[in-house]
PDB file of C-alpha atoms in Angstrom:
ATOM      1  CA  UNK A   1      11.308  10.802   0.028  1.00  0.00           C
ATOM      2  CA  UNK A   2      12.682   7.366   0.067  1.00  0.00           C
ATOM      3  CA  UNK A   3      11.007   4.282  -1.812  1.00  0.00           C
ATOM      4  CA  UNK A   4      11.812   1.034  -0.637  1.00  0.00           C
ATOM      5  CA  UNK A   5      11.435  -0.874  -3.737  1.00  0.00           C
ATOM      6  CA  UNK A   6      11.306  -4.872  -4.458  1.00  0.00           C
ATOM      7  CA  UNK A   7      13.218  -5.794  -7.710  1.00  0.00           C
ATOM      8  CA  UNK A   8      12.027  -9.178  -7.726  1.00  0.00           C
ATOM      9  CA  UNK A   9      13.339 -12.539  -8.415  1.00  0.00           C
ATOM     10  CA  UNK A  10      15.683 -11.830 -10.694  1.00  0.00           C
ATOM     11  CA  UNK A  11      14.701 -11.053 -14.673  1.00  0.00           C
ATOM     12  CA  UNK A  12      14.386  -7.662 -14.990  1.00  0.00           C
ATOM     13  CA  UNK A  13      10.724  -7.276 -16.451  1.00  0.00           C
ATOM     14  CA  UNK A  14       9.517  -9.409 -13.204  1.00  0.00           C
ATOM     15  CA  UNK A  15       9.922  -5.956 -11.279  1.00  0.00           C
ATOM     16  CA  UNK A  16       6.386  -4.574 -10.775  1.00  0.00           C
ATOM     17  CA  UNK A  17       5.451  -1.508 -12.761  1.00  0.00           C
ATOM     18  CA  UNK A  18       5.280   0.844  -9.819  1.00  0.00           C
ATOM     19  CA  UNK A  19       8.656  -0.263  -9.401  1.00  0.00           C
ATOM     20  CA  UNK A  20       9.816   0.382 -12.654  1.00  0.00           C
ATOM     21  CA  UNK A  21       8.267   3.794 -12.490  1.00  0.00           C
ATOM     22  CA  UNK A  22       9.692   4.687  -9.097  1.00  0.00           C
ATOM     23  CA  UNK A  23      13.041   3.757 -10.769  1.00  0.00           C
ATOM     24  CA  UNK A  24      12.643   6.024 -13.300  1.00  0.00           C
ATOM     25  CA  UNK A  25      12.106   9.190 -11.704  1.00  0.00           C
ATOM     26  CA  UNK A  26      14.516   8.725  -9.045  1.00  0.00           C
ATOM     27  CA  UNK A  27      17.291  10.984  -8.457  1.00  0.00           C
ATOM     28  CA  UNK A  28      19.369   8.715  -6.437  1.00  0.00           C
ATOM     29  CA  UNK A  29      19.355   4.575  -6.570  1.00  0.00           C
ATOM     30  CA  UNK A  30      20.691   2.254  -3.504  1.00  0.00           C
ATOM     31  CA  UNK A  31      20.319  -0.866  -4.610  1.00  0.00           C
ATOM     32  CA  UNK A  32      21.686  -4.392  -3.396  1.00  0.00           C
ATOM     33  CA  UNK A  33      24.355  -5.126  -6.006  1.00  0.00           C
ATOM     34  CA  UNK A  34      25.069  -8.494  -4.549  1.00  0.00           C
ATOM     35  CA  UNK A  35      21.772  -9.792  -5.857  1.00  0.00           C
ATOM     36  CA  UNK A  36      19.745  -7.286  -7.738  1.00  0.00           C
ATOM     37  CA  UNK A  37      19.909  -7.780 -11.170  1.00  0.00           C
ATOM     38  CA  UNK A  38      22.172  -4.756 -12.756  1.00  0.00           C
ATOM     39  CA  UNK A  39      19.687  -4.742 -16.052  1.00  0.00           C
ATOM     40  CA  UNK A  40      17.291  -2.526 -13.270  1.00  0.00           C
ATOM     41  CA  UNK A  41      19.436  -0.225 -13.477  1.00  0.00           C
ATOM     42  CA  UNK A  42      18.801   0.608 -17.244  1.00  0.00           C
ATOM     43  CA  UNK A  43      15.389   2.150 -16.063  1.00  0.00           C
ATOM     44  CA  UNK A  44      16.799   4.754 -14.153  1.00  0.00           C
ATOM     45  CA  UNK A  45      16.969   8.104 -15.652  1.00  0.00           C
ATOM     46  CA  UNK A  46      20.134  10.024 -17.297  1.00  0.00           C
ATOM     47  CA  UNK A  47      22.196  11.210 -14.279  1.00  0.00           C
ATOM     48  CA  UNK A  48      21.125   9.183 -11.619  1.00  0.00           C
ATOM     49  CA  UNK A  49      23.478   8.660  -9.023  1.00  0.00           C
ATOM     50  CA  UNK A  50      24.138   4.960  -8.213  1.00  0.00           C
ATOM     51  CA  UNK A  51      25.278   3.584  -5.245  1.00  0.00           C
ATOM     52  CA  UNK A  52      26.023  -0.851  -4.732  1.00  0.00           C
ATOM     53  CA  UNK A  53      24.987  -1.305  -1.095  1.00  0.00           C
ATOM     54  CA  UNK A  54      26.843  -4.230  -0.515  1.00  0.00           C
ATOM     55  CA  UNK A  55      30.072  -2.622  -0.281  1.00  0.00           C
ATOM     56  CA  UNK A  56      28.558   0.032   2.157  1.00  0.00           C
ATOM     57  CA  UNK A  57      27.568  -0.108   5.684  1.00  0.00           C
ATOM     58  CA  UNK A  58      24.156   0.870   7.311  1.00  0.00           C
ATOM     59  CA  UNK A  59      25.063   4.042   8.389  1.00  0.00           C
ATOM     60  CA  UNK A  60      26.443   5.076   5.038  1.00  0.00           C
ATOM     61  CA  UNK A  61      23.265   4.134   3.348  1.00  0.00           C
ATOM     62  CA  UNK A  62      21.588   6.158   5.533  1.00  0.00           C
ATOM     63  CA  UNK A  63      24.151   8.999   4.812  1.00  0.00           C
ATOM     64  CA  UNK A  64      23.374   8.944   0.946  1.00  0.00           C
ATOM     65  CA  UNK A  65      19.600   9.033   2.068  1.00  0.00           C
ATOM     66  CA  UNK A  66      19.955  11.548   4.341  1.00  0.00           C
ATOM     67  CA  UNK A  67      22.256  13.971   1.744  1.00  0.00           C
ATOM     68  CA  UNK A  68      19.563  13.109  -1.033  1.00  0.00           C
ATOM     69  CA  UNK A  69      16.387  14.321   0.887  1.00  0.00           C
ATOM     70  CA  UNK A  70      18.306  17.513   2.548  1.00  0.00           C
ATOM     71  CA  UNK A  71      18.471  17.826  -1.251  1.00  0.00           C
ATOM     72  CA  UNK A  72      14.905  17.769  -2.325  1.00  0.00           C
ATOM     73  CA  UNK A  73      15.701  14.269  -4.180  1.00  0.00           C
ATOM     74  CA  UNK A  74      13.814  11.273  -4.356  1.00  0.00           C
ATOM     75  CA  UNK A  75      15.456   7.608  -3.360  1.00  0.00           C
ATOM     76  CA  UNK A  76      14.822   4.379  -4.512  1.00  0.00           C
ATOM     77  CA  UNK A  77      16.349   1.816  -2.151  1.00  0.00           C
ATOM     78  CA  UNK A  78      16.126  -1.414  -4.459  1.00  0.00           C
ATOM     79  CA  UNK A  79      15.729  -4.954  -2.506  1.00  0.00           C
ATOM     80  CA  UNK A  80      16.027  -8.211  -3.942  1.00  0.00           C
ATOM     81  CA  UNK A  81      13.008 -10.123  -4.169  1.00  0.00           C
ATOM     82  CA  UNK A  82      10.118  -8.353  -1.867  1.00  0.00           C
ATOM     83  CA  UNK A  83      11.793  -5.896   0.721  1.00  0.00           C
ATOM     84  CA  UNK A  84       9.423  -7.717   3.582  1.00  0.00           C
ATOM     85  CA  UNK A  85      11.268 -10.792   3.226  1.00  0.00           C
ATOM     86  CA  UNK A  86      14.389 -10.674   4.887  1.00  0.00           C
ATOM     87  CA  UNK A  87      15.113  -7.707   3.129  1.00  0.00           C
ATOM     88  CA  UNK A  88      16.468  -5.613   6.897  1.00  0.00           C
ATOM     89  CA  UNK A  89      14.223  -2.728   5.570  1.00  0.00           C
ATOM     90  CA  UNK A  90      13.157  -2.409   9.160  1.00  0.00           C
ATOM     91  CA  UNK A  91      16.153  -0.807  10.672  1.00  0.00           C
ATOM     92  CA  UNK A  92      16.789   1.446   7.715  1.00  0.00           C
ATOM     93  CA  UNK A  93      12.470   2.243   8.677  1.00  0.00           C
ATOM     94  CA  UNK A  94      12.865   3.195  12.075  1.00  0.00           C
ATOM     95  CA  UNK A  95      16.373   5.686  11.541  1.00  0.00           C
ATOM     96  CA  UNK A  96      14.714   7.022   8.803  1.00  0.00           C
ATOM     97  CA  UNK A  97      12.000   8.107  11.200  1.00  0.00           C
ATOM     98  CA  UNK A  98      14.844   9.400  13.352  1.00  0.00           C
ATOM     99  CA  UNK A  99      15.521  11.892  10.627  1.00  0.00           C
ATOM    100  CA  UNK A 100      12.304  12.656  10.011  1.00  0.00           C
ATOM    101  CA  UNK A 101      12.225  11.551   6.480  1.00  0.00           C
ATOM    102  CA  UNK A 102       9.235   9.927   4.567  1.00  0.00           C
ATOM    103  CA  UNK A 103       9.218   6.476   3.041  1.00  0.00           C
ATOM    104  CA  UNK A 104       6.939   4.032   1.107  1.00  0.00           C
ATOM    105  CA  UNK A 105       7.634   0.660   0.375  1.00  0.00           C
ATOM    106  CA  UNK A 106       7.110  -1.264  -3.532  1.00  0.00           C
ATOM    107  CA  UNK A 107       6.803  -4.957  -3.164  1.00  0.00           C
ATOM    108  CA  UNK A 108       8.301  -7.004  -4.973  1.00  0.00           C
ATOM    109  CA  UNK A 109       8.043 -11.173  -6.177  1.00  0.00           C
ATOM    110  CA  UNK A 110       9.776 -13.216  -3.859  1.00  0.00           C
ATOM    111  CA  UNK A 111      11.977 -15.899  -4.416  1.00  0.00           C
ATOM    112  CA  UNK A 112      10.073 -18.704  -3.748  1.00  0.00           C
ATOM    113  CA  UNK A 113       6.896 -17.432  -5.818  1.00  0.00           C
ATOM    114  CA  UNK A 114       9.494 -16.881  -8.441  1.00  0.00           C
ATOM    115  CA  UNK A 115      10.953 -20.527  -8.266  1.00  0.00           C
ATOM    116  CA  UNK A 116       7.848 -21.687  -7.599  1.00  0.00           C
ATOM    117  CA  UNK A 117       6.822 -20.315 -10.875  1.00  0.00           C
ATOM    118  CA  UNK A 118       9.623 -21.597 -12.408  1.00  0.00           C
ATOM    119  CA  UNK A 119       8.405 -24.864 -11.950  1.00  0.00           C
ATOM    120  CA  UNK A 120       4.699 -24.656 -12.474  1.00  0.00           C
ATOM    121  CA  UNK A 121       4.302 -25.426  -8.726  1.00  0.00           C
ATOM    122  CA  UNK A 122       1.177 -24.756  -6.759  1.00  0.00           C
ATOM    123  CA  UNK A 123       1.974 -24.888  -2.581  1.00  0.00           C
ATOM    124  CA  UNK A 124      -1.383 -25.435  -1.695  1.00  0.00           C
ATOM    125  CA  UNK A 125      -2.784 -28.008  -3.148  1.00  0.00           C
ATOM    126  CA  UNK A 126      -5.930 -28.995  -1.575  1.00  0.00           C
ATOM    127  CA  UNK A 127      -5.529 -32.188   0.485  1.00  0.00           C
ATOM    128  CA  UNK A 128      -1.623 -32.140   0.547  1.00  0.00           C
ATOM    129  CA  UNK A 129      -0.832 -28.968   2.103  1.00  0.00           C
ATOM    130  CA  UNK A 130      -2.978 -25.804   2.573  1.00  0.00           C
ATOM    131  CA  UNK A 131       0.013 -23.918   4.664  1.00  0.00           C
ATOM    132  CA  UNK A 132       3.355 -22.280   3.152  1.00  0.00           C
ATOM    133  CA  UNK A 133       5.938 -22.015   5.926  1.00  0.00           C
ATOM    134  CA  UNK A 134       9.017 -19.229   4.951  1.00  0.00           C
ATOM    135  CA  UNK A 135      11.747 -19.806   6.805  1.00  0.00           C
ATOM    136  CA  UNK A 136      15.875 -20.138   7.042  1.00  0.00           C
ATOM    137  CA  UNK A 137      18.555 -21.535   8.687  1.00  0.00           C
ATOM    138  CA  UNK A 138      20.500 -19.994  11.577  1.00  0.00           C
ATOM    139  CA  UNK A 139      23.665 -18.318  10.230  1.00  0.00           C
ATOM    140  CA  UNK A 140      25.277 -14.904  11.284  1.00  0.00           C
ATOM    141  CA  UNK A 141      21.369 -13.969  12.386  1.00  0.00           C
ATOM    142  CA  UNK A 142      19.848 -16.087  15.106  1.00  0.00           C
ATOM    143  CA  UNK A 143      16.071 -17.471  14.657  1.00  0.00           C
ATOM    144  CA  UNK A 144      14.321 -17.740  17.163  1.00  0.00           C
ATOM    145  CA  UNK A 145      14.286 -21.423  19.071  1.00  0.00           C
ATOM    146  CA  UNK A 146      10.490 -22.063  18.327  1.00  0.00           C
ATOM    147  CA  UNK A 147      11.215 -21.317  14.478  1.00  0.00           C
ATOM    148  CA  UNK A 148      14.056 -23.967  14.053  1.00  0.00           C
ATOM    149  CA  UNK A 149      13.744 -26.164  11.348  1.00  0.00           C
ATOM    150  CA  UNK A 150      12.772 -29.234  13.409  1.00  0.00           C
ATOM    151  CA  UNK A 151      10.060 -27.633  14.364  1.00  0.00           C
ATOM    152  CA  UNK A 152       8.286 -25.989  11.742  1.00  0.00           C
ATOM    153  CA  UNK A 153       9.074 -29.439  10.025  1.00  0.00           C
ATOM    154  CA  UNK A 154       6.437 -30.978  12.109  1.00  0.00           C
ATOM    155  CA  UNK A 155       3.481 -29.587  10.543  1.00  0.00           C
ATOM    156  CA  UNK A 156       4.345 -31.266   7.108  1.00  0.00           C
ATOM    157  CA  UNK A 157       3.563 -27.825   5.263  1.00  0.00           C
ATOM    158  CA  UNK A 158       4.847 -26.735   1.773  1.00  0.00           C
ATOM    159  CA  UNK A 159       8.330 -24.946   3.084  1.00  0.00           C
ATOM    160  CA  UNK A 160      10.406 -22.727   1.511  1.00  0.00           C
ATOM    161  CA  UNK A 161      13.834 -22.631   2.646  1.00  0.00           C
ATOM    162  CA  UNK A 162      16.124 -19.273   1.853  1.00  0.00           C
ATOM    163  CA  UNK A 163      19.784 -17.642   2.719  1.00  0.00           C
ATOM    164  CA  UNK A 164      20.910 -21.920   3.169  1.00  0.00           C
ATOM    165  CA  UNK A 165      22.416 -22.785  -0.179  1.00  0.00           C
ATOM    166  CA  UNK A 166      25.763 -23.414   1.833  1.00  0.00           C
ATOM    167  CA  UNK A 167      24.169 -25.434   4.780  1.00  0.00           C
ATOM    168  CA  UNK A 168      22.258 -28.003   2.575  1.00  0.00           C
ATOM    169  CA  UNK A 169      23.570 -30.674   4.443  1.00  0.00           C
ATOM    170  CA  UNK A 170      22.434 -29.469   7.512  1.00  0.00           C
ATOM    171  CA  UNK A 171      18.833 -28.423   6.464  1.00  0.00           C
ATOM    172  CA  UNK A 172      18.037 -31.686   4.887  1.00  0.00           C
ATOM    173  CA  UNK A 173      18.686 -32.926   8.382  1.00  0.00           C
ATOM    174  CA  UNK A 174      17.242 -31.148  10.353  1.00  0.00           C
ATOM    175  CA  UNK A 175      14.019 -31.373   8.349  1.00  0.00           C
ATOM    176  CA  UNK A 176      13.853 -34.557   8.952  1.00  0.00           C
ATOM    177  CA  UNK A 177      14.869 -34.580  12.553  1.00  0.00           C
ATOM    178  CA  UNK A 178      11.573 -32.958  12.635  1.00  0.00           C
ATOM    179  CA  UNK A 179       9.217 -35.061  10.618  1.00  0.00           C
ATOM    180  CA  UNK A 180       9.624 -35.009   6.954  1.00  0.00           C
ATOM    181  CA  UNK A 181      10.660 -38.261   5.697  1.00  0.00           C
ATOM    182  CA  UNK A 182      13.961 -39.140   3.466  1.00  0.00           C
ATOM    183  CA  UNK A 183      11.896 -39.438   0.438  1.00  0.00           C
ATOM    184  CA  UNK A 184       9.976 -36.230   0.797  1.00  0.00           C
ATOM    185  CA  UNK A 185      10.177 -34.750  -2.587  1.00  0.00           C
ATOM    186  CA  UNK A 186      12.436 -31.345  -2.442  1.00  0.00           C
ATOM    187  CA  UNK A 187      13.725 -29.299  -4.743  1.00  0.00           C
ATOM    188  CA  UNK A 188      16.991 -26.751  -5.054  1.00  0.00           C
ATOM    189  CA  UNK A 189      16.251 -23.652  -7.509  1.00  0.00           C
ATOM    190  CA  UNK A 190      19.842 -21.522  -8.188  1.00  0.00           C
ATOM    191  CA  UNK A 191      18.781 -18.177  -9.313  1.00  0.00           C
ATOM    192  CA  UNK A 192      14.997 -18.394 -10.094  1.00  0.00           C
ATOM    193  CA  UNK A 193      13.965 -16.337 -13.138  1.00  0.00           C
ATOM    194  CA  UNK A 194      17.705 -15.538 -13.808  1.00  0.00           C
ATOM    195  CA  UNK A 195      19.353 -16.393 -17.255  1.00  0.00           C
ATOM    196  CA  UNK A 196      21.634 -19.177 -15.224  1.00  0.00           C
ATOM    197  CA  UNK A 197      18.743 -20.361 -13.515  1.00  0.00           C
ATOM    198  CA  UNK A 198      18.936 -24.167 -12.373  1.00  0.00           C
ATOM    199  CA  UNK A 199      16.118 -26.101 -11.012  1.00  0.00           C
ATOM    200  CA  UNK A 200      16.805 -29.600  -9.281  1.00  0.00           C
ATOM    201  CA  UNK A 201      14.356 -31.553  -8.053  1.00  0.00           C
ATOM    202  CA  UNK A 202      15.203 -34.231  -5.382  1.00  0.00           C
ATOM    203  CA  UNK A 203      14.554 -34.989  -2.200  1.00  0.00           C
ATOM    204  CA  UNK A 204      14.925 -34.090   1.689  1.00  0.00           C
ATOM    205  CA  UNK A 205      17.516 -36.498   2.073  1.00  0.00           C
ATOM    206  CA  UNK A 206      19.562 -35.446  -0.858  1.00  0.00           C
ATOM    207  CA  UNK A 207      19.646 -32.209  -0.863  1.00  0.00           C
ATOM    208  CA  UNK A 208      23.124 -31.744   0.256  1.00  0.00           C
ATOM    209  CA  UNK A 209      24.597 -33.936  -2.308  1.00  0.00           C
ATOM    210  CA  UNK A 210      22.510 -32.108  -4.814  1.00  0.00           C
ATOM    211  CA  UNK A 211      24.161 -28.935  -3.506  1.00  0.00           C
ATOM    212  CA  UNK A 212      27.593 -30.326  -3.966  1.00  0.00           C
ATOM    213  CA  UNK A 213      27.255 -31.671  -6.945  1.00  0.00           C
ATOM    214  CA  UNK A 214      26.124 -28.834  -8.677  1.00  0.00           C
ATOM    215  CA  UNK A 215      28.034 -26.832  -6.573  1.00  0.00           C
ATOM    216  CA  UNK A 216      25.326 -23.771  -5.265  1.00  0.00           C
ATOM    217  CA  UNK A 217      26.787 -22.485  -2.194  1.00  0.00           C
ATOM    218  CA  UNK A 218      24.176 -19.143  -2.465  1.00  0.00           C
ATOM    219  CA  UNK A 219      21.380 -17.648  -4.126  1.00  0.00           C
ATOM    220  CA  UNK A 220      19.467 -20.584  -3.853  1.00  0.00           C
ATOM    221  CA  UNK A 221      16.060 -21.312  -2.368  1.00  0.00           C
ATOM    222  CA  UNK A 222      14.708 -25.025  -1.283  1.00  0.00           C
ATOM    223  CA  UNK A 223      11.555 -25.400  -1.485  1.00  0.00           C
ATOM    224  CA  UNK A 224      10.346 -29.067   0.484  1.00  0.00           C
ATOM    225  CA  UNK A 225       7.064 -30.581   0.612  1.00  0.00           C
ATOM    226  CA  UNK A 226       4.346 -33.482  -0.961  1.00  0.00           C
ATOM    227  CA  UNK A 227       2.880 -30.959  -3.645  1.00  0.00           C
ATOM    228  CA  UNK A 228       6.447 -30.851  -5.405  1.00  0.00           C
ATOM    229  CA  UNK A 229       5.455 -33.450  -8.267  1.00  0.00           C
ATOM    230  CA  UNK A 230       1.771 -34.678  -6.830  1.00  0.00           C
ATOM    231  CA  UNK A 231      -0.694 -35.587  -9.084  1.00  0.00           C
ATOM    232  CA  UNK A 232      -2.741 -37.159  -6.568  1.00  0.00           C
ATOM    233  CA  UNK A 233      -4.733 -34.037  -4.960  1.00  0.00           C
ATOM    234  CA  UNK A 234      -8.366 -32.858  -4.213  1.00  0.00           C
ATOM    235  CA  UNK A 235      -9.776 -30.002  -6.984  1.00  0.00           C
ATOM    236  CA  UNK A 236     -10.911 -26.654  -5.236  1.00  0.00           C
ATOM    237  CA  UNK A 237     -14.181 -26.562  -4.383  1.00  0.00           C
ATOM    238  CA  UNK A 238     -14.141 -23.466  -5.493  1.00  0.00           C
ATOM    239  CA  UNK A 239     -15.034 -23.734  -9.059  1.00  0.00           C
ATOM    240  CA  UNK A 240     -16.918 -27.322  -8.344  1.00  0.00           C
ATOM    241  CA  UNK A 241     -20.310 -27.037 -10.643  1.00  0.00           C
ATOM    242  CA  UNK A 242     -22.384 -27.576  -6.960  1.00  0.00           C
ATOM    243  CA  UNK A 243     -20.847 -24.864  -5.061  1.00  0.00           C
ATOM    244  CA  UNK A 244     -22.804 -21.636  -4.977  1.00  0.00           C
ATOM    245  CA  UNK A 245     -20.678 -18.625  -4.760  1.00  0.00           C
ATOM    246  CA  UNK A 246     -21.678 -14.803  -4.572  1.00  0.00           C
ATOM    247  CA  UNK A 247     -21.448 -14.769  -8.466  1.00  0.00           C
ATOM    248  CA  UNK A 248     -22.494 -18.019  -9.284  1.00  0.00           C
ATOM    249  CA  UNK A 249     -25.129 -20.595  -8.678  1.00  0.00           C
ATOM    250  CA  UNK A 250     -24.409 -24.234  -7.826  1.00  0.00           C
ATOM    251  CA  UNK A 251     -26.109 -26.692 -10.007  1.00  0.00           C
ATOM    252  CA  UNK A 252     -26.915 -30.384  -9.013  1.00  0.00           C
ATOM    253  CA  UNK A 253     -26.482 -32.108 -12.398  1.00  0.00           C
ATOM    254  CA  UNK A 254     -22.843 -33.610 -11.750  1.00  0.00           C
ATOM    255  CA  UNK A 255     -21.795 -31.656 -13.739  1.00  0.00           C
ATOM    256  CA  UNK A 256     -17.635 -31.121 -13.392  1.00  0.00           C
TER     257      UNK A 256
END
């Protein structure tokens, strides 16, 4: 059996507990050494067998998940972050079903709900921006044309902006080639929940000399959008002292 597992952000106690769990009763660990915090690694049991996918290709991961389960042992395959975000957990997926061998997947706390924590940032503040658009920049992997920047600029969401800490520059641009002004409050978080975490708040138009100047090149996540320092917003109805809910009764007495 293989367990696709999201490590999280970063610190190692952000991992969820069925994470941590799966962890420790594995007999074999894949994880992303690149960007998964090594500290993980401390939950996994006395002879586990370790293996740093980012000196391997695909179809040797596949190998060591292949030998494992011919061997009656159970994989973790640790992601950063959550393994549905850009985590290529698909193509592993589908060979695995090739072979005929089970899988379950662990999520895990993205980066931007990490940063955004970081920062005691809400995206959806009412009035400002009910919408949270995930996206990235074209590198080595295309996007597809209707998901460019400019365009998912134009709906003036909360964005978060991944695998782009080199192309800074280019993103601040292009965001507002598609509708966010200069002054649209930004911000560039190096290594959310990390020890060397950096948070730099700024805006669209400055991001890439914020980038230089502190010189993140990777591991970085921009998040872009009005609710970044707003203090002007509307309060949820939700818990507004009028607003009848299936556990609660509104009241009329103006109450806040």
């Amino acid at each position: 059996m293989v367990y696709f597992v999201g490590a999280g952000t970063g610190a190692a106690d952000l991992i969820t507990v069925r994470g941590m769990r799966l962890l420790e009763r594995a007999d074999v660990i894949v994880y992303a050494g690149s960007l998964v915090n090594p500290e993980l690694l401390s939950y996994g049991k006395a002879g586990c067998e370790v293996y740093d996918s980012s000196r391997l290709t695909l179809g040797e991961v596949m190998e060591i998940m292949r030998k494992a389960d011919s061997e009656g042992k159970m994989t973790v395959r640790l992601h950063t972050g959550d393994p549905s975000v850009y985590g290529a957990v698909r193509e592993q997926m589908d060979l695995l079903d090739g072979e005929g061998i089970g899988y379950e997947t662990c999520p895990g706390v993205s980066a931007c709900f990490g940063a955004a924590a970081a920062m005691n940032l809400e995206f959806t503040l009412p009035g400002i921006s009910q919408s949270l658009i995930i996206t990235r920049l074209e590198g080595r992997t295309r996007v597809p044309d209707g998901e460019r920047l400019e365009s998912l600029a134009s709906h003036g969401a909360s964005m978060a902006v991944y695998l782009s800490g080199g192309m800074m520059e280019e993103v601040g641009r292009r965001l507002m080639a598609g509708g966010y002004g200069a002054n649209t409050p930004a911000a560039l978080v190096y290594k959310a929940t990390w020890p060397e975490e950096e948070i730099h708040v700024c805006t669209v138009g400055t991001l890439g000399d914020v980038a230089k100047e502190h010189g993140i090149t990777k591991t970085a996540v921009a998040l872009v959008g009005d609710v970044i320092g707003c203090k002007e917003y509307e309060r949820s109805r939700l818990y507004a002292a009028d607003f009848s809910t299936g556990f609660r009764r509104g009241r009329f007495d103006g109450g806040v």
